Each structure stands twice: as C-alpha cells, then as structure tokens.
XYZ file of C-alpha atoms in Angstrom:
459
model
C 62.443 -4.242 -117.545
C 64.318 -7.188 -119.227
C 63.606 -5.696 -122.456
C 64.763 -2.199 -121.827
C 68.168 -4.009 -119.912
C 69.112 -6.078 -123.298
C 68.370 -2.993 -125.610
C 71.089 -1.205 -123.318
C 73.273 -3.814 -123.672
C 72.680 -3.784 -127.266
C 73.292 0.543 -127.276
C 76.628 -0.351 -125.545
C 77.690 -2.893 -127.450
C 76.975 -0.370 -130.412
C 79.129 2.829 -128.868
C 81.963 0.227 -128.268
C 81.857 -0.751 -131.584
C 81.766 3.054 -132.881
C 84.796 3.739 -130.577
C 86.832 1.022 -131.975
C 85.955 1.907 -135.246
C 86.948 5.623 -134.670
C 90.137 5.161 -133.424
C 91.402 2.484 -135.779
C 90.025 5.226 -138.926
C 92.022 8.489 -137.057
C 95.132 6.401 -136.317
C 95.037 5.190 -139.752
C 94.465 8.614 -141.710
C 97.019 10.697 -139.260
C 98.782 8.079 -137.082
C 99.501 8.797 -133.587
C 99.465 12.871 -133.862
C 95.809 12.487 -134.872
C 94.866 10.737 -131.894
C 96.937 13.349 -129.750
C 93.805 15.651 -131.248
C 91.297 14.008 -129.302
C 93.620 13.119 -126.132
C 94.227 15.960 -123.438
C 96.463 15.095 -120.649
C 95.951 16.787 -117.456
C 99.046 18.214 -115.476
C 98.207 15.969 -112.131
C 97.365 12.591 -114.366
C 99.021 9.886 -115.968
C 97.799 9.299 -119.327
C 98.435 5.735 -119.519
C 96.558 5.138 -116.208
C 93.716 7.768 -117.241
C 92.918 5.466 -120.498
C 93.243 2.188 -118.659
C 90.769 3.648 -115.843
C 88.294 4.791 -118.276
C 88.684 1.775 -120.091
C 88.078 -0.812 -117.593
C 85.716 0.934 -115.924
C 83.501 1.146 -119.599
C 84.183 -2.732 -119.528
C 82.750 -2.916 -116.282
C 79.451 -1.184 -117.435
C 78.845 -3.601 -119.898
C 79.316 -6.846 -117.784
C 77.091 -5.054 -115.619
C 74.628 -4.641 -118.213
C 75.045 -8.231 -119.819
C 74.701 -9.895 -116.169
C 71.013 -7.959 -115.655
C 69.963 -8.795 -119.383
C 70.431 -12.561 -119.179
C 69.526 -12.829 -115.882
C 72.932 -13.492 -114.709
C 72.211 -11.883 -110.998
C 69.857 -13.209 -108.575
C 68.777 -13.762 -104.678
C 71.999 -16.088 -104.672
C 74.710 -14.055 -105.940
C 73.103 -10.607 -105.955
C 75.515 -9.764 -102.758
C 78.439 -10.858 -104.291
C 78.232 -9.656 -108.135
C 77.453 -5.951 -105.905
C 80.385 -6.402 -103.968
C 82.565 -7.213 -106.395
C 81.570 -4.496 -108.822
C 81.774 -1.692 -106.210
C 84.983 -2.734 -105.110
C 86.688 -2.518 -108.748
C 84.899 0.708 -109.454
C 86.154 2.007 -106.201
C 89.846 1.168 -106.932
C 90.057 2.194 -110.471
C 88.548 5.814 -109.360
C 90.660 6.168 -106.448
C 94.515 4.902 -108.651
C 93.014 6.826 -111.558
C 94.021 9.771 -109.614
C 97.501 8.869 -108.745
C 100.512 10.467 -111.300
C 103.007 8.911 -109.513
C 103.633 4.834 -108.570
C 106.395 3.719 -107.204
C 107.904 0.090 -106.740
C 107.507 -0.887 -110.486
C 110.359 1.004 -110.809
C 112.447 -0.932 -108.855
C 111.034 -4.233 -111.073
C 112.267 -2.109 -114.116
C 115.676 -1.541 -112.933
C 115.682 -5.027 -112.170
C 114.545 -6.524 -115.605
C 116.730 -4.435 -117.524
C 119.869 -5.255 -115.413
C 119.098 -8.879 -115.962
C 118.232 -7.930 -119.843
C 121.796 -6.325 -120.066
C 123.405 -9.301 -118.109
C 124.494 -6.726 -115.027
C 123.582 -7.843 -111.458
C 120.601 -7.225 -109.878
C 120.369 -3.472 -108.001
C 120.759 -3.572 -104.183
C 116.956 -2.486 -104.508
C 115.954 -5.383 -105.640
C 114.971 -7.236 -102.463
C 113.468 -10.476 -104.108
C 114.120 -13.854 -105.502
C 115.087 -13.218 -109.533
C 112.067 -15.214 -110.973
C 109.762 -11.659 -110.929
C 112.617 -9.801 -112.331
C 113.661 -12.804 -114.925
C 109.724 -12.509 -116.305
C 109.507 -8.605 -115.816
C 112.793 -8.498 -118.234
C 110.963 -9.298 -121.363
C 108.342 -6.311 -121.036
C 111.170 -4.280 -120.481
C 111.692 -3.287 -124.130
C 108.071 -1.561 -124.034
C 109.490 1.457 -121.761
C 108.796 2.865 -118.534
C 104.932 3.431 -119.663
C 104.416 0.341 -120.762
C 105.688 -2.118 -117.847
C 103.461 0.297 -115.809
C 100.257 0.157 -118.427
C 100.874 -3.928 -117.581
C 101.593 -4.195 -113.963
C 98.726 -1.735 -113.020
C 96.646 -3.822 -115.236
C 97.923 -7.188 -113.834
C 96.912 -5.291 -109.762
C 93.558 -4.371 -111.113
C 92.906 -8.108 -111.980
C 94.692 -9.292 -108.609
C 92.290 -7.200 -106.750
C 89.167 -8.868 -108.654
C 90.703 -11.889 -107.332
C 91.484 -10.895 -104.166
C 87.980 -9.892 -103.564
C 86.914 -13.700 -104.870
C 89.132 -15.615 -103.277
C 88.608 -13.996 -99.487
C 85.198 -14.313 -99.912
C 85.602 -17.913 -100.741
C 88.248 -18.372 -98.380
C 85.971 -16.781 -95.124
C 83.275 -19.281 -96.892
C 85.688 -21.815 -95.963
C 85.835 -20.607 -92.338
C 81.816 -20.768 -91.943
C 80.811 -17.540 -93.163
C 77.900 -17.175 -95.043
C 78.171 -16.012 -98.405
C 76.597 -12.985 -97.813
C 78.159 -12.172 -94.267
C 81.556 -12.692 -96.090
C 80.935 -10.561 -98.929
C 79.797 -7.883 -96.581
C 83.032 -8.235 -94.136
C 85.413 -8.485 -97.584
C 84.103 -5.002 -99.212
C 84.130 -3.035 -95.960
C 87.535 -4.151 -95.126
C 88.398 -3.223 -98.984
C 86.642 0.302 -98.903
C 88.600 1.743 -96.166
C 92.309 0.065 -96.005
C 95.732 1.789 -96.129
C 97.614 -1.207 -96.679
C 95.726 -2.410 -99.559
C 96.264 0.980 -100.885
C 99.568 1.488 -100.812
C 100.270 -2.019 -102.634
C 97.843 -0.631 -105.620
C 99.458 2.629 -105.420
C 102.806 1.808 -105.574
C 102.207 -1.758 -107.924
C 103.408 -3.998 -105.346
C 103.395 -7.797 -106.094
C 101.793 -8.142 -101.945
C 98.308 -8.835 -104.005
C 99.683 -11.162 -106.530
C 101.381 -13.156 -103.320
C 98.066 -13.202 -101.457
C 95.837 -14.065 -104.524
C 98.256 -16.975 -104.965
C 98.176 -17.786 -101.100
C 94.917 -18.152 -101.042
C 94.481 -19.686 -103.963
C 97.198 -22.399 -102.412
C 94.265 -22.726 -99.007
C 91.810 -23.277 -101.112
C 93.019 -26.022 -103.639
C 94.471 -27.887 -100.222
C 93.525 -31.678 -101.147
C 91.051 -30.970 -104.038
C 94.062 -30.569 -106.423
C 97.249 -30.980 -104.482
C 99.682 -29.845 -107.279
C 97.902 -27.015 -108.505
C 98.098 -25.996 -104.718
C 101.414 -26.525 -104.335
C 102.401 -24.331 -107.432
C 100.877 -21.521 -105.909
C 102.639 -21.521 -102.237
C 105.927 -22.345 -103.977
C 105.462 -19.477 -106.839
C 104.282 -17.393 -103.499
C 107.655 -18.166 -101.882
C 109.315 -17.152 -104.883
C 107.759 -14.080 -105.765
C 107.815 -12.200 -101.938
C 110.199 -15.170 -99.778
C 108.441 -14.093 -96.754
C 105.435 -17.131 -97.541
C 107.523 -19.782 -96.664
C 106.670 -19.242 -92.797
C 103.011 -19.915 -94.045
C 104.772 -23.722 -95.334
C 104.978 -25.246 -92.096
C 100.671 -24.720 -91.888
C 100.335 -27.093 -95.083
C 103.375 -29.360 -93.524
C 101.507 -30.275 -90.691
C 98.520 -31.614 -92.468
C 101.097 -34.588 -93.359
C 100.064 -34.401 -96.895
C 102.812 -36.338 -98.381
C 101.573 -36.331 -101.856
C 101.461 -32.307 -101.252
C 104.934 -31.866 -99.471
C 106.639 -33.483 -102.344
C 104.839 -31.863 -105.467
C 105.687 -28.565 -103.128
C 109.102 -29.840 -103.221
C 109.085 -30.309 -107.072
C 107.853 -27.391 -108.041
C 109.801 -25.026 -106.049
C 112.708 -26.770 -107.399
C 111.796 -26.310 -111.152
C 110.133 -22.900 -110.705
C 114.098 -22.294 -109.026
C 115.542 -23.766 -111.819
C 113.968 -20.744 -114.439
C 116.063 -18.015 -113.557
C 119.595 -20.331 -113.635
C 118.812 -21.738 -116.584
C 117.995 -18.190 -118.202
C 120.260 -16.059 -116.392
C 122.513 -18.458 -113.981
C 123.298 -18.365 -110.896
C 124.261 -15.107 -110.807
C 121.021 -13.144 -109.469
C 120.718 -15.845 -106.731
C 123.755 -14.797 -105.542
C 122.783 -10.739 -105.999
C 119.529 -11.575 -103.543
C 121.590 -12.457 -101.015
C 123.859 -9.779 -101.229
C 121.042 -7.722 -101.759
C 119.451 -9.036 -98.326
C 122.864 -8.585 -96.556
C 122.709 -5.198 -97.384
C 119.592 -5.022 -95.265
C 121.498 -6.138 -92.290
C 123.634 -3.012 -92.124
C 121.109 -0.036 -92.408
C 121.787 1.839 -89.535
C 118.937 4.179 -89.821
C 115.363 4.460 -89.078
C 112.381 4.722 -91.712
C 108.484 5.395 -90.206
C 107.119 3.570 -93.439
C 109.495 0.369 -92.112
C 107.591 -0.527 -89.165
C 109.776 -3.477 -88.535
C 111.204 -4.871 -85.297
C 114.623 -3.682 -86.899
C 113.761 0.007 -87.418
C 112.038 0.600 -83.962
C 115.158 -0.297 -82.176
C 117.376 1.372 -84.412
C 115.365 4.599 -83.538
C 116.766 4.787 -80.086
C 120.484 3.889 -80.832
C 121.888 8.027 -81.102
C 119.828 8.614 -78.004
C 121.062 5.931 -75.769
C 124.559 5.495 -77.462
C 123.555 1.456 -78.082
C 126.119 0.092 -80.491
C 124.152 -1.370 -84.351
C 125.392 -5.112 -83.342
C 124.090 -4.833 -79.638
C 120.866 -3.577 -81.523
C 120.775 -6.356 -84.143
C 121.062 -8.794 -81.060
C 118.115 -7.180 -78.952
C 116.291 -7.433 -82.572
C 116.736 -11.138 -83.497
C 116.229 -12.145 -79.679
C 112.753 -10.363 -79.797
C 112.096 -12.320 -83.366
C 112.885 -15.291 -81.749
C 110.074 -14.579 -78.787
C 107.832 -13.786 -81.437
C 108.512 -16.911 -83.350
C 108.475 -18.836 -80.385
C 105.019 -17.397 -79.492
C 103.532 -17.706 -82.434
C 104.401 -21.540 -82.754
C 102.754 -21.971 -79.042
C 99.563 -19.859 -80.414
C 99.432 -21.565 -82.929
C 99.678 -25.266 -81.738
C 96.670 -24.157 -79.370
C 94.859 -22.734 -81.995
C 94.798 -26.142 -83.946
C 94.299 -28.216 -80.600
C 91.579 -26.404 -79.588
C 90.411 -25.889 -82.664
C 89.916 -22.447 -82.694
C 88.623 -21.385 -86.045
C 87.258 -24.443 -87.419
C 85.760 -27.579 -85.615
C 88.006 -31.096 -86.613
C 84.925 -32.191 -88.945
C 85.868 -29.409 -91.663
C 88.172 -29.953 -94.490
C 91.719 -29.386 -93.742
C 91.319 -28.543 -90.148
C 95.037 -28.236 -89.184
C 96.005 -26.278 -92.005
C 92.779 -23.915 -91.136
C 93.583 -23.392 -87.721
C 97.471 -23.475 -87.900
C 97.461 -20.251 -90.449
C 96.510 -17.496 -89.193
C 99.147 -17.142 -86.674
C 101.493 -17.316 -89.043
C 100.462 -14.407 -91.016
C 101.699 -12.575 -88.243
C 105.215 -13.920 -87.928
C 105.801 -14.020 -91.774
C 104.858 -10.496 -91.527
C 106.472 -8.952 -88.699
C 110.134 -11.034 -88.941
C 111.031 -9.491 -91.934
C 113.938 -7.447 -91.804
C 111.673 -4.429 -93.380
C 108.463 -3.986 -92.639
C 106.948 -1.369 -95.084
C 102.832 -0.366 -93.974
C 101.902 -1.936 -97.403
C 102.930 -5.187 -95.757
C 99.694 -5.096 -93.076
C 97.674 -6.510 -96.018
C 99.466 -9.763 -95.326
C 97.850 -10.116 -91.952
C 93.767 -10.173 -93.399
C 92.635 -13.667 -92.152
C 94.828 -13.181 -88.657
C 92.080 -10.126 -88.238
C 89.307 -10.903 -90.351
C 89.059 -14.606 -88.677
C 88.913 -13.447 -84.865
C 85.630 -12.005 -86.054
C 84.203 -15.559 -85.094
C 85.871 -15.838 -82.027
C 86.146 -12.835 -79.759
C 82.922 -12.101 -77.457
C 83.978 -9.938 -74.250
C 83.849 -6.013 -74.291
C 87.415 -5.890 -73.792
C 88.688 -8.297 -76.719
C 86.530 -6.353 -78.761
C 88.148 -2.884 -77.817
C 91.742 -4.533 -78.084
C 90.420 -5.836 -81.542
C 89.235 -2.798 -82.766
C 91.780 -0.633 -81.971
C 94.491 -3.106 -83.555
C 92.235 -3.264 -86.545
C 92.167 0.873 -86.282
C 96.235 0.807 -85.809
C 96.643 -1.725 -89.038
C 94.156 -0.727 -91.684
C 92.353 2.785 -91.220
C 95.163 5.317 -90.033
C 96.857 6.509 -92.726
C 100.685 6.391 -93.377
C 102.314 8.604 -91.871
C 105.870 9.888 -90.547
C 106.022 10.425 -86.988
C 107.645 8.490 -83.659
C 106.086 6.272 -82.464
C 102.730 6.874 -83.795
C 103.720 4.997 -87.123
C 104.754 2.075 -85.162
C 101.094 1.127 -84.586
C 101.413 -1.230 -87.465
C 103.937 -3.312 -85.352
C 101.900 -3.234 -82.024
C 98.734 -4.224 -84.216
C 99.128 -7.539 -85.714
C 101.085 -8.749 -81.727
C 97.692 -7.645 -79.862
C 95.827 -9.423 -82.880
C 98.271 -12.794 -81.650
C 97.913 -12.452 -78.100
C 93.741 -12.423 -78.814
C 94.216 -15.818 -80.875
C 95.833 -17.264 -77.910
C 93.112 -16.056 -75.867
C 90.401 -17.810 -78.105
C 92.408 -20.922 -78.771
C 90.067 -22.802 -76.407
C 86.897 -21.454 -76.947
C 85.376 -24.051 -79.425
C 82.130 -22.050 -79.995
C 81.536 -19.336 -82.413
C 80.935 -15.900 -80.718
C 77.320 -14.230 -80.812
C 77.857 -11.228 -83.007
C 78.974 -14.419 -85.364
C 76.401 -16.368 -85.139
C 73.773 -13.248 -85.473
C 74.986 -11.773 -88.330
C 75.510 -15.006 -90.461
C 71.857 -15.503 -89.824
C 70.907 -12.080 -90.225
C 72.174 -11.778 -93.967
C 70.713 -15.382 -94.451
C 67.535 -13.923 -93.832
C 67.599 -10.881 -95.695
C 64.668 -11.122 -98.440
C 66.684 -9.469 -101.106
C-alpha cells in the first residue's frame, strides 16, 4: 500500500511538472493568445477564480498524497488532517461557482483613492491601515486584487479551521470532539459563507483573534500584535480588549499599547492624517441612514423599520437605539463577570482562566453594537455558541440553543420582515443561556460523553 501511495505521489509530481512545462513552452511560442487556445471561460464563471480553484484544489491532492506516502497521518491526527482537507475542498468547490464577489470592491475603491491621494469613499467603513496595504496591489486591476484577496480567504479559512480546533482544545475538548464540532459548524454556515463570498476581512479578524487567545502569556507580544492589528483591521475587536485587560497582564497591556500605537502610526506616516479623519466621517455617515436594510440586522435597522408606520421621529429612534445598546452592554458586562466568577467555561486551574471565561460574552456585544450589522457578521459570535456546548444540559436550554444556532448559522439570507431579524434575536438568547450556566461549574453530559466517545474510537 505504501509503495503504490509514493509511486502516486511520484505520477503527480510528474503531471505537475508536465503542466508547468507546457504552459511556460505555449506562452513562450504564442504569448498569452496561445494560452487563450487551451482556456474556455464559461458564461456563469470567473476565470480567475476557476484557475485558482482548480489550482489549489490539485495542490491539495498532492499534500494529500505526500502525507499517506511518508506516513504523515495516523491514529493521532487522522481526524484532524480529514477535517481539514474536507473543509478546504468544500469551500473551494462551493466559491468556485460564484461570478460575482462583492466587498473587495469597496477595498479597491479604497486603495486607489488613497493611491491617487483623494479621501477615502463613504463606503469605506474601516480604519485606513487595510486600505493603506490594499493600495499597492491596486496597480494589478480589478482581477488581480481579487485573484489575491480570494487567495489570502482561502488560506484564512485553513487557519480558521486550525486555530478553532486548537482554541476548543483550549476549552477541554478533545482533539477529536473539536475537530468534529469545527467541520460541521463549517459545512453548513451562512455567515461563514457570505464572508468567503463576498472577500470579507471577518476571517482574517477572527484568525488573528484567535490567534491573540491562544498566544495569551506564552508570547505576550506576538499576542498583542494580533488583537491590536484585529482592532485595526474591523474596530469592532476592541470590545474583546477588556477580556485580556482583566487578566492584569501588565507586560501584555503595554506591548498592546505599543503596538497599536505604531501599527496607527503606518497609515499617517504614508498617507497622513487625512484617512483617519475620512473614517470618522465615514462612520458619521452611518448615523444618519434613515432606512432599513434586511442584510443589516442591527439594533439600528430594526427600529428604523417601524419609524413611517408609527410616525417616530430618526433622533427619537437613535435614542430608543443607543438606550437598548446600553442594556445590552450593561448585560453583557454582568454575564460576563458571572461567567468568570463562576467559572463557567473553564475551572480557575486552566491557563488564562479570566480571559477564557470573560470572552465569550463579548463576542456578542462587539457584534451586535455595531451600528450595521450585516448576516456575514454572525461568524463573529462562534465560541459564544460553540462553547455553551459544554455547559447547557436541560431540554429546554437545548431547544433555546438550537433554535438560536438554527436563527444564526443555517437559514439562509434572506429579505423579509422580521424573519431576517433572527440573526439579532440569536446571539441575545445565546447571552441570556451564558448567564444561565454561569454557576454551573460542571461540564454537561452530552460533553462529557462525546469527548470520551471520540477518545475511544479505534480508528
């Protein structure tokens, strides 16, 4: 069997090779029209995503092939290296088929302002350090920031799959239990779609998030870099701060400090102060939509809904909206505070147990107090669902839990009143179960079973 794996390896290696070689002669004997010859593009596709698509995928093949030959997978891994690898196979099948993405767009209006030293468009909703990178790709064209962004998500997915497996590790799941929870929440998941499909940077902010939980006290700069390039990429991460603040980490708080400072520093001394100054314009702007959007499930476009039907007046709206924030703030910092004093997720003897416990509340509030609200955004909210999997044992939690879960991640996005909305009820039923749990100090059955069950499995 060995034998048979390397000599397929070996044959792969060989058609790469031949492809390669192929190419490089037609491009060289009759340039780019020559490889047009061998290139169809289908009406429905996008070329540049078609080649990519095929390409990784062949890539994936061979890593596949190279892992079995040199006895790369075993009892140990063999869960994870399968998770990973259907996951990635998955997603580059499924945005294969896409010929139309969306948000890059709005990163390529925003380089190329910057590039041309114009302010930063009003749909531009983000601090200018993404933009002030993006600008330098700009010069390769529509096609090709897309060919690199879509490239950079496929890679931020890998690493989303790794890093929530390592980070539900963290939280006492088995290896194999967490690799199983990870790929069926990543199989069927709207809001993890929609960031893919449109090119969103909500992946890239997670990845780094995560990354940020994980290097917590092992290295407390590298760590810091990635909350504070978090913050600067989406803003909306610095609620997730006041997690690593209360671990009293002073070596942490000031590299945090640092960092954020000098990674602030990039755009000004590139481009100014200018584009600072567009943001928060930019986010003013936000302030005064009067409308309502279905996709913007925020507090903000609910209540604007009912303003022509019950002649309420924008400001008496933006009131009723920031007084509800503040509830929900308010809540969360209560849920939270029990959550950590009874430690709710992770016993006091784990590393990092304030930080552990304190987060996942505040996944909620980061999400849901932003002034939009877009049903890509529900991929913020993961752990806050993902980690009441250890904690919630009666009937009832479980049907509140699952239909929240349903609300968030499997319906699809849609366009009607109030139905789309579910994405706002979800993750405040998914807060009011953490404050239910905060007490309970021991891990639920169905926890407990199932990490032993995939312990056991003799695979």
């Amino acid at each position: 069997m060995k034998h048979s794996l390397q000599t397929a390896f070996k044959l792969w290696i060989g058609i790469t090779l031949l492809v390669i070689a192929s190419v490089i002669a037609i491009y060289l004997r009759n340039g780019t029209e020559g490889l047009n010859l061998f290139i169809q593009q289908w009406p429905l596709s996008n070329l540049v995503v078609t080649l990519e698509a095929t390409v990784y995928t062949w890539f994936c093949a061979g890593a596949i092939l190279y892992m079995l030959a040199n006895d790369k997978v075993n009892a140990g891994n063999v869960f994870f290296v399968a998770g990973f690898f259907i996951v990635i196979l998955l997603y580059l099948n499924i945005l294969r088929e896409r010929f139309r993405y969306g948000d890059y767009q709005y990163y390529l209006e925003a380089a190329t302002a910057l590039m041309n030293n114009q302010p930063l468009p009003d749909t531009y909703l983000y601090l200018p350090l993404w933009a002030t990178i993006l600008q330098y790709i700009v010069p390769l064209g529509d096609q090709g920031m897309l060919a690199i962004l879509w490239t950079v998500n496929i890679i931020m997915l890998g690493l989303f799959y790794i890093l929530l497996v390592r980070v539900l590790e963290r939280y006492g799941y088995s290896n194999r239990f967490a690799v199983t929870v990870t790929v069926l929440f990543m199989l069927v998941n709207t809001p993890l779609h929609r960031s893919l499909g449109y090119v969103q940077v909500n992946l890239i902010t997670l990845v780094l998030v995560m990354a940020g939980m994980l290097l917590f006290r092992k290295n407390d700069f590298a760590s810091a870099l990635m909350l504070a390039l978090a913050v600067h990429l989406k803003t909306s991460p610095a609620a997730l701060v006041l997690a690593f603040l209360l671990e009293r980490n002073w070596k942490w708080i000031a590299w945090f400090a640092l960092t954020f400072i000098v990674i602030a520093l990039i755009p000004v001394a590139l481009e100014g102060v200018g584009p600072y100054f567009d943001y928060l314009t930019n986010i003013g702007i936000l302030t005064r939509i009067t409308d309502t959007n279905f996709h913007d499930t925020s507090f903000d476009s609910f209540f604007r809904f009912f303003n022509p039907f019950l002649g309420i007046g924008i400001e008496t709206t933006r009131l009723i909206t920031m007084a509800i924030k503040g509830l929900l703030g308010i809540a969360t910092l209560y849920v939270m505070a029990q959550n950590v004093r009874g430690h709710a997720f992770v016993d006091e003897k784990a590393a990092s147990p304030i930080l552990l416990n304190a987060i996942p509340s505040l996944f909620i509030v980061m999400t849901l107090t932003s002034p939009i609200v877009w049903d890509h955004h529900g991929i913020f909210t993961t752990l806050s669902f993902l980690l009441l999997l250890k904690c919630i044992s009666s009937p009832a939690a479980w049907t509140w839990f699952g239909f929240a879960y349903f609300l968030e991640f499997i319906l699809p996005s849609f366009d009607f009143f109030p139905w789309s909305f579910g994405r706002l009820i979800a993750p405040i039923i998914v807060l009011v179960l953490m404050g239910l749990v905060s007490s309970k100090r021991e891990e639920s059955h169905f926890f407990g079973a199932a990490n032993a069950w995939f312990e056991r499995l003799p695979i």
